[in-house]
Coordinates of C-alpha atoms in Angstrom, one line a residue:
Chain A
M828 CA -26.6 -13.0 15.2
R829 CA -25.2 -15.3 18.0
L830 CA -23.4 -17.2 15.3
L831 CA -21.8 -14.1 13.9
G832 CA -20.8 -13.0 17.4
G833 CA -19.1 -16.4 17.9
Y834 CA -17.1 -15.9 14.7
V835 CA -16.1 -12.4 15.6
R836 CA -14.9 -13.7 19.0
R837 CA -13.1 -16.6 17.4
Y838 CA -11.2 -14.5 14.8
F839 CA -10.6 -11.8 17.3
L840 CA -8.7 -14.3 19.4
Q841 CA -7.0 -15.8 16.4
W842 CA -5.7 -12.4 15.3
L843 CA -4.4 -11.9 18.9
A844 CA -1.7 -14.2 17.8
W845 CA -1.0 -12.1 14.6
R846 CA -1.2 -8.7 16.3
S847 CA 2.3 -7.7 14.9
F848 CA 1.0 -8.5 11.4
A849 CA -2.2 -6.5 12.2
L850 CA 0.1 -3.6 13.2
T851 CA 1.7 -3.6 9.8
L852 CA -1.7 -3.7 8.1
V853 CA -2.8 -0.7 10.1
A854 CA 0.4 1.2 9.2
N855 CA -0.4 0.7 5.5
Q856 CA -4.0 1.7 6.0
A857 CA -3.0 4.8 7.8
V858 CA -0.3 6.0 5.4
T859 CA -2.5 7.3 2.6
P860 CA -4.8 9.5 4.7
L861 CA -1.7 10.9 6.4
V862 CA 0.0 11.6 3.1
G863 CA -3.2 13.3 2.0
L864 CA -3.2 15.3 5.2
A865 CA 0.4 16.4 4.7
V866 CA -0.1 17.3 1.0
W867 CA -3.4 19.0 1.2
S868 CA -2.4 21.0 4.3
T869 CA 0.5 22.3 2.3
V870 CA -1.6 23.1 -0.7
L871 CA -4.5 24.8 1.1
P872 CA -3.4 25.7 4.6
E873 CA -6.3 28.1 5.1
R874 CA -9.0 25.4 4.4
R875 CA -8.2 23.4 7.6
L876 CA -8.4 20.1 5.8
S877 CA -6.7 18.3 8.7
D878 CA -10.1 17.8 10.3
Y879 CA -11.3 16.0 7.2
F880 CA -8.2 13.8 6.8
I881 CA -8.2 12.8 10.5
A882 CA -11.8 11.8 10.2
L883 CA -10.9 10.0 6.9
L884 CA -8.2 8.0 8.7
F885 CA -10.7 6.9 11.3
V886 CA -13.3 5.9 8.7
R887 CA -10.6 4.0 6.7
L888 CA -9.6 2.0 9.7
L889 CA -13.2 1.2 10.5
T890 CA -14.1 0.1 7.0
S891 CA -10.9 -1.8 6.0
S892 CA -11.7 -5.0 4.1
Y893 CA -9.4 -7.8 3.2
E894 CA -11.7 -10.3 1.6
N895 CA -9.2 -11.0 -1.2
H896 CA -6.9 -12.3 1.5
T897 CA -9.3 -14.0 3.8
F898 CA -11.9 -15.3 1.4
S899 CA -10.2 -15.6 -2.0
E900 CA -7.1 -17.3 -0.6
W901 CA -9.4 -19.7 1.2
V902 CA -11.0 -20.6 -2.1
Y903 CA -7.6 -21.0 -3.8
Q904 CA -6.3 -23.3 -1.0
G905 CA -9.5 -25.4 -1.2
G906 CA -10.3 -24.9 2.5
F907 CA -13.4 -23.1 1.5
C908 CA -15.3 -26.4 0.8
D909 CA -15.4 -27.0 4.6
D910 CA -17.3 -23.7 5.0
L911 CA -19.9 -24.9 2.4
L912 CA -20.8 -27.8 4.7
L913 CA -21.6 -25.5 7.6
P914 CA -25.3 -25.4 8.6
H915 CA -25.5 -21.6 8.0
P916 CA -24.6 -19.2 5.1
P917 CA -20.8 -19.3 4.7
V918 CA -20.7 -15.5 4.4
L919 CA -21.0 -15.3 8.2
V920 CA -17.5 -16.7 8.5
T921 CA -16.1 -14.1 6.2
L922 CA -18.1 -11.3 7.9
G923 CA -17.0 -12.5 11.3
E924 CA -13.3 -12.3 10.4
N925 CA -13.9 -8.9 8.7
I926 CA -15.4 -7.4 11.9
A927 CA -12.7 -9.0 14.1
I928 CA -10.0 -7.5 11.9
R929 CA -11.7 -4.1 12.1
I930 CA -11.8 -4.2 15.9
W931 CA -8.1 -4.9 15.9
H932 CA -7.5 -2.0 13.5
I933 CA -9.2 0.4 15.9
I934 CA -7.3 -1.0 18.9
I935 CA -4.0 -0.6 17.1
G936 CA -4.9 2.5 15.2
L937 CA -6.0 4.6 18.2
P938 CA -2.5 5.5 19.2
I939 CA -1.7 6.6 15.7
V940 CA -4.9 8.7 15.6
A941 CA -3.9 10.1 19.0
A942 CA -0.4 11.0 17.8
V943 CA -1.8 12.8 14.7
V944 CA -4.3 14.7 16.9
L945 CA -1.3 15.9 19.0
F946 CA 0.5 17.2 15.9
A947 CA -2.6 18.7 14.2
P948 CA -5.3 19.3 16.8
P949 CA -8.7 19.0 15.1
S950 CA -11.6 21.2 15.8
L951 CA -14.4 18.7 15.4
R952 CA -17.9 19.4 16.7
W953 CA -19.6 16.6 18.7
Q954 CA -22.9 17.1 16.8
D955 CA -21.2 16.6 13.5
V956 CA -19.4 13.5 14.7
A957 CA -22.6 12.0 16.1
L958 CA -24.3 12.7 12.8
A959 CA -21.5 10.9 11.0
L960 CA -21.7 7.7 13.0
P961 CA -24.6 6.1 11.1
A962 CA -22.8 7.0 7.9
V963 CA -19.7 5.2 9.1
V964 CA -21.7 2.0 9.8
L965 CA -23.3 2.2 6.4
A966 CA -19.9 2.8 4.7
A967 CA -18.5 -0.2 6.6
A968 CA -21.3 -2.4 5.3
I969 CA -21.1 -1.1 1.7
R970 CA -17.3 -1.5 1.7
F971 CA -17.5 -5.1 3.0
L972 CA -20.1 -6.1 0.4
F973 CA -18.2 -4.4 -2.4
T974 CA -14.9 -6.1 -1.5
Y975 CA -16.7 -9.4 -0.9
A976 CA -18.3 -9.2 -4.4
L977 CA -15.0 -8.5 -6.0
A978 CA -13.2 -11.2 -4.0
L979 CA -15.9 -13.7 -5.2
S980 CA -14.1 -13.4 -8.6
A981 CA -11.8 -16.0 -7.2
F982 CA -14.4 -18.6 -8.4
W983 CA -13.5 -17.6 -12.0
I984 CA -10.0 -16.3 -12.1
E985 CA -6.8 -16.6 -10.1
R986 CA -6.1 -12.9 -9.9
A987 CA -8.8 -11.9 -7.4
H988 CA -6.1 -9.7 -5.8
S989 CA -5.9 -7.6 -8.9
V990 CA -9.7 -7.2 -9.1
V991 CA -9.9 -6.1 -5.5
G992 CA -6.9 -3.8 -6.2
L993 CA -8.7 -2.2 -9.0
G994 CA -11.6 -1.5 -6.7
S995 CA -9.3 0.0 -4.2
T996 CA -7.8 2.3 -6.8
L997 CA -11.2 3.6 -7.7
I998 CA -12.0 4.2 -4.0
F999 CA -8.7 6.0 -3.7
L1000 CA -9.4 8.3 -6.7
L1001 CA -13.1 8.9 -6.4
G1002 CA -13.8 8.2 -2.7
G1003 CA -12.3 11.3 -1.3
E1004 CA -8.8 10.1 -0.5
A1005 CA -6.7 11.4 -3.4
A1006 CA -8.5 14.7 -2.9
P1007 CA -11.6 15.7 -0.9
I1008 CA -14.6 15.4 -3.2
A1009 CA -15.3 19.1 -2.9
L1010 CA -12.0 19.9 -4.6
L1011 CA -12.4 17.6 -7.6
P1012 CA -12.8 19.3 -11.0
D1013 CA -16.3 20.3 -11.9
A1014 CA -16.5 17.7 -14.7
V1015 CA -15.9 14.8 -12.2
R1016 CA -17.4 16.1 -9.0
P1017 CA -21.1 15.3 -9.6
W1018 CA -20.2 11.7 -10.6
A1019 CA -17.9 11.3 -7.6
E1020 CA -20.8 12.5 -5.3
A1021 CA -23.2 9.9 -6.7
L1022 CA -20.8 6.9 -7.2
P1023 CA -20.5 4.3 -4.4
F1024 CA -16.9 5.1 -3.6
R1025 CA -17.7 8.2 -1.7
A1026 CA -20.4 6.4 0.2
M1027 CA -17.7 3.9 1.3
L1028 CA -15.1 6.4 2.5
G1029 CA -15.3 10.1 2.0
F1030 CA -18.9 10.9 3.0
P1031 CA -18.8 10.1 6.7
A1032 CA -15.5 12.0 7.0
E1033 CA -17.1 15.0 5.2
I1034 CA -20.0 15.0 7.8
A1035 CA -17.6 14.7 10.7
A1036 CA -15.5 17.5 9.5
G1037 CA -18.6 19.7 9.3
E1038 CA -18.2 20.4 5.6
L1039 CA -21.8 19.5 4.6
N1040 CA -25.1 21.4 5.1
G1041 CA -28.4 19.6 5.9
A1042 CA -29.5 19.0 2.4
A1043 CA -26.1 17.6 1.3
V1044 CA -26.1 15.2 4.3
G1045 CA -29.6 14.0 3.5
M1046 CA -28.6 13.4 -0.2
G1047 CA -25.4 11.5 0.9
Y1048 CA -27.4 9.3 3.2
L1049 CA -29.9 8.6 0.4
W1050 CA -27.0 7.5 -1.9
Q1051 CA -25.6 5.3 0.8
V1052 CA -28.9 3.5 1.3
I1053 CA -29.3 3.0 -2.5
W1054 CA -25.8 1.7 -2.9
L1055 CA -26.2 -0.6 0.1
A1056 CA -29.2 -2.2 -1.6
V1057 CA -27.4 -2.4 -4.9
M1058 CA -24.4 -4.1 -3.3
V1059 CA -26.5 -6.6 -1.4
V1060 CA -28.2 -7.6 -4.6
A1061 CA -24.9 -7.7 -6.6
A1062 CA -23.0 -9.7 -4.0
Q1063 CA -25.9 -12.2 -3.8
A1064 CA -26.0 -12.5 -7.6
V1065 CA -22.2 -13.0 -7.9
W1066 CA -22.3 -15.5 -5.1
R1067 CA -25.1 -17.6 -6.8
A1068 CA -23.3 -17.6 -10.1
G1069 CA -20.0 -18.3 -8.6
I1070 CA -21.0 -21.2 -6.3
R1071 CA -22.3 -23.1 -9.3
R1072 CA -18.8 -22.9 -10.9
Y1073 CA -17.0 -23.9 -7.8
T1074 CA -15.3 -27.3 -7.9
V1075 CA -12.8 -28.7 -5.5
V1076 CA -10.4 -31.6 -5.7
G1077 CA -9.4 -33.8 -2.8
G1078 CA -11.1 -35.4 0.2
Chain B
M1139 CA 32.3 -10.9 -12.6
R1140 CA 31.2 -14.4 -11.9
L1141 CA 28.7 -13.0 -9.4
L1142 CA 27.3 -10.7 -12.1
R1143 CA 27.0 -13.7 -14.5
I1144 CA 25.1 -15.7 -11.9
L1145 CA 22.7 -12.9 -11.1
G1146 CA 22.2 -12.3 -14.9
R1147 CA 21.4 -16.0 -15.3
V1148 CA 18.8 -15.8 -12.4
L1149 CA 17.2 -12.8 -14.1
A1150 CA 17.0 -14.6 -17.5
L1151 CA 15.5 -17.7 -16.0
S1152 CA 12.9 -15.7 -14.0
V1153 CA 11.9 -13.7 -17.1
Q1154 CA 11.4 -16.9 -19.1
R1155 CA 9.3 -18.3 -16.4
E1156 CA 7.0 -15.2 -16.3
L1157 CA 6.7 -14.9 -20.0
A1158 CA 5.2 -18.4 -20.0
H1159 CA 2.1 -17.0 -18.3
R1160 CA 0.9 -14.4 -20.7
V1161 CA -2.5 -13.6 -19.2
N1162 CA -0.9 -13.1 -15.9
L1163 CA 1.7 -10.8 -17.4
T1164 CA -0.9 -8.7 -19.2
I1165 CA -3.0 -8.3 -16.0
S1166 CA 0.1 -7.3 -14.0
V1167 CA 1.2 -4.7 -16.6
T1168 CA -2.4 -3.3 -16.9
M1169 CA -2.6 -2.9 -13.1
M1170 CA 0.7 -1.1 -13.1
V1171 CA -0.4 1.3 -15.8
I1172 CA -3.7 2.0 -13.9
D1173 CA -1.7 2.5 -10.7
L1174 CA 0.6 5.0 -12.4
A1175 CA -2.3 6.8 -14.0
A1176 CA -3.9 7.1 -10.6
S1177 CA -0.7 8.7 -9.2
V1178 CA -0.5 11.1 -12.1
A1179 CA -4.2 12.0 -11.8
T1180 CA -3.7 12.6 -8.1
L1181 CA -0.8 15.0 -8.9
G1182 CA -3.1 16.7 -11.5
L1183 CA -5.8 17.2 -8.8
V1184 CA -3.3 18.8 -6.5
F1185 CA -2.2 21.2 -9.1
T1186 CA -5.7 22.2 -10.0
Q1187 CA -5.7 23.9 -6.6
T1188 CA -2.2 25.4 -6.5
A1189 CA 0.6 26.4 -8.7
T1190 CA 3.4 24.9 -6.6
L1191 CA 3.5 22.1 -4.0
A1192 CA 6.0 22.9 -1.3
G1193 CA 7.8 24.9 -4.0
W1194 CA 7.6 22.2 -6.6
R1195 CA 6.1 23.1 -10.0
P1196 CA 4.0 20.4 -11.9
A1197 CA 6.8 19.2 -14.2
E1198 CA 9.2 18.9 -11.2
A1199 CA 6.6 16.9 -9.2
L1200 CA 6.2 14.7 -12.2
A1201 CA 9.9 14.1 -12.4
L1202 CA 9.8 13.2 -8.7
L1203 CA 7.0 10.7 -9.3
G1204 CA 8.9 9.2 -12.2
A1205 CA 12.1 8.7 -10.1
F1206 CA 10.0 7.2 -7.3
Q1207 CA 8.3 4.7 -9.7
L1208 CA 11.6 3.8 -11.3
V1209 CA 13.4 3.0 -8.0
T1210 CA 10.2 1.3 -6.7
G1211 CA 10.3 -1.0 -9.7
L1212 CA 13.9 -1.9 -9.1
L1213 CA 13.2 -2.5 -5.4
N1214 CA 10.3 -4.8 -6.2
T1215 CA 12.2 -6.6 -8.9
F1216 CA 15.5 -7.3 -7.3
I1217 CA 15.4 -6.6 -3.6
E1218 CA 12.0 -7.3 -2.1
P1219 CA 11.7 -10.8 -3.4
N1220 CA 14.8 -11.7 -1.3
L1221 CA 14.3 -9.6 1.8
A1222 CA 10.6 -9.4 2.3
W1223 CA 9.6 -11.7 5.2
F1224 CA 13.3 -12.3 5.9
A1225 CA 12.7 -13.0 9.6
E1226 CA 10.8 -16.2 8.7
K1227 CA 13.8 -17.5 6.7
V1228 CA 16.1 -16.9 9.7
T1229 CA 13.8 -18.5 12.3
G1230 CA 13.0 -21.3 9.8
G1231 CA 16.6 -22.1 9.2
R1232 CA 16.2 -21.6 5.5
L1233 CA 19.5 -19.8 5.1
D1234 CA 21.6 -23.0 5.4
D1235 CA 21.7 -23.9 1.7
T1236 CA 22.8 -20.5 0.5
L1237 CA 25.4 -20.1 3.3
L1238 CA 27.0 -23.3 2.1
Q1239 CA 27.2 -22.1 -1.6
P1240 CA 30.6 -20.9 -2.8
V1241 CA 29.4 -17.3 -3.5
P1242 CA 29.2 -14.4 -1.0
S1243 CA 26.0 -14.9 1.0
F1244 CA 25.5 -11.2 1.2
F1245 CA 24.8 -10.9 -2.5
M1246 CA 23.0 -14.3 -2.9
L1247 CA 20.6 -13.6 -0.1
S1248 CA 19.9 -10.0 -0.9
L1249 CA 19.8 -10.2 -4.7
G1250 CA 19.7 -13.9 -5.6
A1251 CA 16.0 -14.1 -6.6
C1252 CA 14.0 -11.7 -8.7
Q1253 CA 10.5 -10.9 -9.7
P1254 CA 10.5 -9.6 -13.3
L1255 CA 6.8 -8.8 -13.2
A1256 CA 7.7 -5.6 -11.4
L1257 CA 10.2 -4.5 -14.2
P1258 CA 7.7 -2.7 -16.4
R1259 CA 7.3 -0.1 -13.6
V1260 CA 11.0 0.8 -14.2
L1261 CA 10.2 1.6 -17.8
L1262 CA 7.0 3.5 -16.9
G1263 CA 9.0 5.5 -14.3
G1264 CA 11.7 6.2 -16.9
A1265 CA 9.0 7.4 -19.3
L1266 CA 7.6 9.8 -16.7
L1267 CA 11.1 11.2 -16.1
V1268 CA 11.6 11.8 -19.9
W1269 CA 8.1 13.4 -20.1
A1270 CA 9.1 15.7 -17.2
T1271 CA 12.4 16.6 -18.8
V1272 CA 10.6 17.6 -22.0
A1273 CA 7.9 19.5 -20.1
G1274 CA 10.3 21.2 -17.7
E1275 CA 12.4 24.3 -18.6
G1276 CA 16.0 24.7 -18.0
V1277 CA 17.0 21.0 -17.8
T1278 CA 20.8 20.9 -18.5
A1279 CA 23.2 18.1 -19.3
L1280 CA 24.8 18.6 -15.9
G1281 CA 21.3 18.2 -14.3
V1282 CA 20.7 14.9 -16.2
A1283 CA 24.1 13.6 -15.1
G1284 CA 23.4 14.5 -11.5
C1285 CA 20.0 12.9 -11.6
V1286 CA 21.4 9.6 -13.0
A1287 CA 24.2 9.6 -10.4
L1288 CA 21.6 10.2 -7.6
L1289 CA 19.3 7.6 -8.9
A1290 CA 22.1 5.1 -8.8
A1291 CA 23.0 6.2 -5.3
G1292 CA 19.4 6.0 -4.3
V1293 CA 19.2 2.4 -5.5
V1294 CA 22.3 1.4 -3.6
I1295 CA 21.0 3.2 -0.5
T1296 CA 17.7 1.5 -0.7
W1297 CA 19.4 -1.9 -1.1
A1298 CA 21.7 -1.2 1.9
V1299 CA 18.9 0.1 4.2
R1300 CA 16.7 -2.9 3.2
V1301 CA 19.5 -5.3 4.1
L1302 CA 20.1 -3.4 7.4
L1303 CA 16.4 -3.7 8.3
A1304 CA 16.4 -7.4 7.3
T1305 CA 19.5 -8.2 9.4
L1306 CA 17.6 -7.0 12.5
A1307 CA 16.0 -10.5 12.2
F1308 CA 19.2 -12.1 13.5
W1309 CA 18.8 -10.2 16.8
A1310 CA 15.0 -9.8 17.0
P1311 CA 13.4 -12.6 15.1
G1312 CA 9.9 -11.5 16.1
F1313 CA 10.2 -8.1 14.4
E1314 CA 9.2 -8.1 10.8
P1315 CA 10.0 -4.7 9.2
S1316 CA 8.7 -5.5 5.7
V1317 CA 5.3 -3.9 5.8
L1318 CA 6.4 -1.0 7.9
F1319 CA 9.1 -0.3 5.4
S1320 CA 6.6 -0.4 2.5
A1321 CA 4.3 2.0 4.4
F1322 CA 7.1 4.5 4.9
W1323 CA 8.2 4.0 1.3
Q1324 CA 4.8 5.3 0.1
L1325 CA 5.7 8.7 1.6
G1326 CA 8.4 9.1 -1.1
R1327 CA 6.0 9.9 -3.9
Y1328 CA 5.7 13.5 -2.8
P1329 CA 8.5 16.1 -2.0
V1330 CA 9.7 15.5 1.5
G1331 CA 9.0 19.3 2.1
V1332 CA 5.3 18.6 2.5
Y1333 CA 5.8 16.6 5.7
H1334 CA 6.3 17.7 9.3
P1335 CA 10.0 18.4 10.0
V1336 CA 10.4 15.3 12.2
V1337 CA 9.0 13.1 9.4
R1338 CA 11.3 14.9 7.0
Q1339 CA 14.4 14.0 9.0
L1340 CA 13.2 10.4 9.2
L1341 CA 12.8 10.2 5.5
T1342 CA 16.2 11.6 4.8
Y1343 CA 18.2 9.6 7.4
V1344 CA 16.3 6.5 8.5
V1345 CA 14.1 5.4 5.5
P1346 CA 16.0 7.4 2.9
V1347 CA 13.3 7.9 0.3
A1348 CA 14.5 11.5 0.0
F1349 CA 17.5 10.1 -1.8
V1350 CA 15.3 8.0 -4.1
A1351 CA 12.9 10.6 -5.4
T1352 CA 13.2 14.1 -4.0
F1353 CA 17.0 14.6 -4.6
P1354 CA 17.3 13.0 -8.1
A1355 CA 14.3 15.1 -9.3
E1356 CA 15.8 18.2 -7.7
A1357 CA 19.1 17.6 -9.5
L1358 CA 17.3 16.9 -12.8
M1359 CA 15.1 20.0 -12.8
R1360 CA 17.1 22.5 -10.9
G1361 CA 20.6 21.1 -11.2
G1362 CA 21.9 23.7 -13.6
G1363 CA 24.4 25.3 -11.2
G1364 CA 26.4 23.4 -8.7
L1365 CA 23.4 21.9 -7.0
G1366 CA 23.4 18.7 -9.1
L1367 CA 27.1 18.1 -8.4
G1368 CA 26.7 18.8 -4.7
L1369 CA 23.7 16.5 -4.3
G1370 CA 25.5 13.8 -6.4
A1371 CA 28.5 13.9 -4.1
L1372 CA 26.3 13.8 -1.0
G1373 CA 24.4 10.8 -2.5
A1374 CA 27.6 8.9 -3.4
G1375 CA 28.9 9.4 0.1
A1376 CA 25.6 8.3 1.7
A1377 CA 25.5 5.3 -0.6
L1378 CA 29.0 4.2 0.4
L1379 CA 28.3 4.7 4.1
A1380 CA 25.0 2.7 4.0
L1381 CA 26.6 -0.1 2.0
G1382 CA 29.5 -0.4 4.4
A1383 CA 27.1 -0.4 7.4
A1384 CA 25.0 -3.1 5.7
G1385 CA 28.0 -5.3 5.0
L1386 CA 29.2 -5.1 8.6
A1387 CA 25.7 -5.8 10.0
W1388 CA 25.3 -8.7 7.7
R1389 CA 28.6 -10.2 8.8
A1390 CA 27.8 -9.8 12.4
G1391 CA 24.3 -11.2 11.8
V1392 CA 25.3 -14.3 9.9
R1393 CA 27.8 -15.1 12.8
R1394 CA 24.8 -15.2 15.1
Y1395 CA 22.8 -17.4 12.8
T1396 CA 22.4 -21.0 13.9
G1397 CA 21.0 -23.5 11.4
A1398 CA 17.8 -25.3 12.2
T1399 CA 18.3 -28.3 9.9
S1400 CA 20.4 -31.3 10.6

């Protein structure tokens, strides 16, 4: 834990130097929820979907993951072999940078959220938001493990960016960003509710916006815990298989 | 003419280079198709809940998406490879070589490199436009002509605005507009009518994605009367204005540039 804290601090300071780059990352993270907000508020003005999309914007900033840039690039450049020599699991380095970037996302994103709140005042209830907080933490963990597992494909192929991009597309379509899960067609909705993409993004926003009753919240949490366990096992398996393939040239 | 020949040669060379890596090419095209399918599916979701989106019917919104994809493909193929991260080139003194070459630096630095992997998106966007034309009712020859003219104007405006943003680097080297531009660009895939009026003004006059997608699609699907012609004239005027401004800014910017090499 102390080690992880050290990495978070180290990368937080490192990203201090890249804060203008972080700003551009945040702008790109924010744009899809805002487009969703605009489009769905036009389509269904009476449903007050702005609450949901403002919550979604917040969840997205808190769960952003760039392991294809931080980890995969590190593998491609060969710098990753240094991490292997560290006296602790190398994933701590990646996780530390991930958390540091998310902290920057929140710092930079707050003014954007504030501006949106001014334009479209949300009517969130505090109890709903409090109920959503553990779900945000779980979503952040699942999203990190998911992106990390996909980024590990860098051990096999040179297009880890495409693999992670495919994952992002699935999250966009089935995670509640293209449309809130409740508005998906009947044939797709049960699947979308169970698949991990909602657990990574849409579910916490749905709770915060007060769209779920008690049973649905419990069910969603159950899915989150299941998917968290699955992702931990999957990421470990991919890591073990990948690390055996890893070779590096130079010295 | 000589300039066109040079740019054609650059394109041919880049295409050859990319065709050599077939797996890479296949993955890129597959990703593009998936991306496009996701966009169409999103539109489909929207229209399960409503008959019109800010007054746009499904076929019209499809045409808009097609126009957006087409111009995005051209932008990513011919313009972005040159002007993305342009500030680094200015601060790193990497413009020296090109400035010394006996061709206009404006064209060489804004169009001199290309990324043909993005070209399939142009075809996919075009296919969407054709699909929308077939599915839509009341598409006229005049509308098609207006759409083509507006698409051309949209490409020129995009190029000019991108150059204008890049030239900011000569005055403010710390400011890198590339990613902000791409974030705003994403707003173009829906009719500008869905956004807040302030954002709508921005999208028409500052980052003119309205000219790229909304106006061409409007001309195509509703351009029967004088609308297509009117929009076409507006687009041509805006294109000339933007290009002139870009040329002037470029000249002033290059005069401020000091090489960093010896």
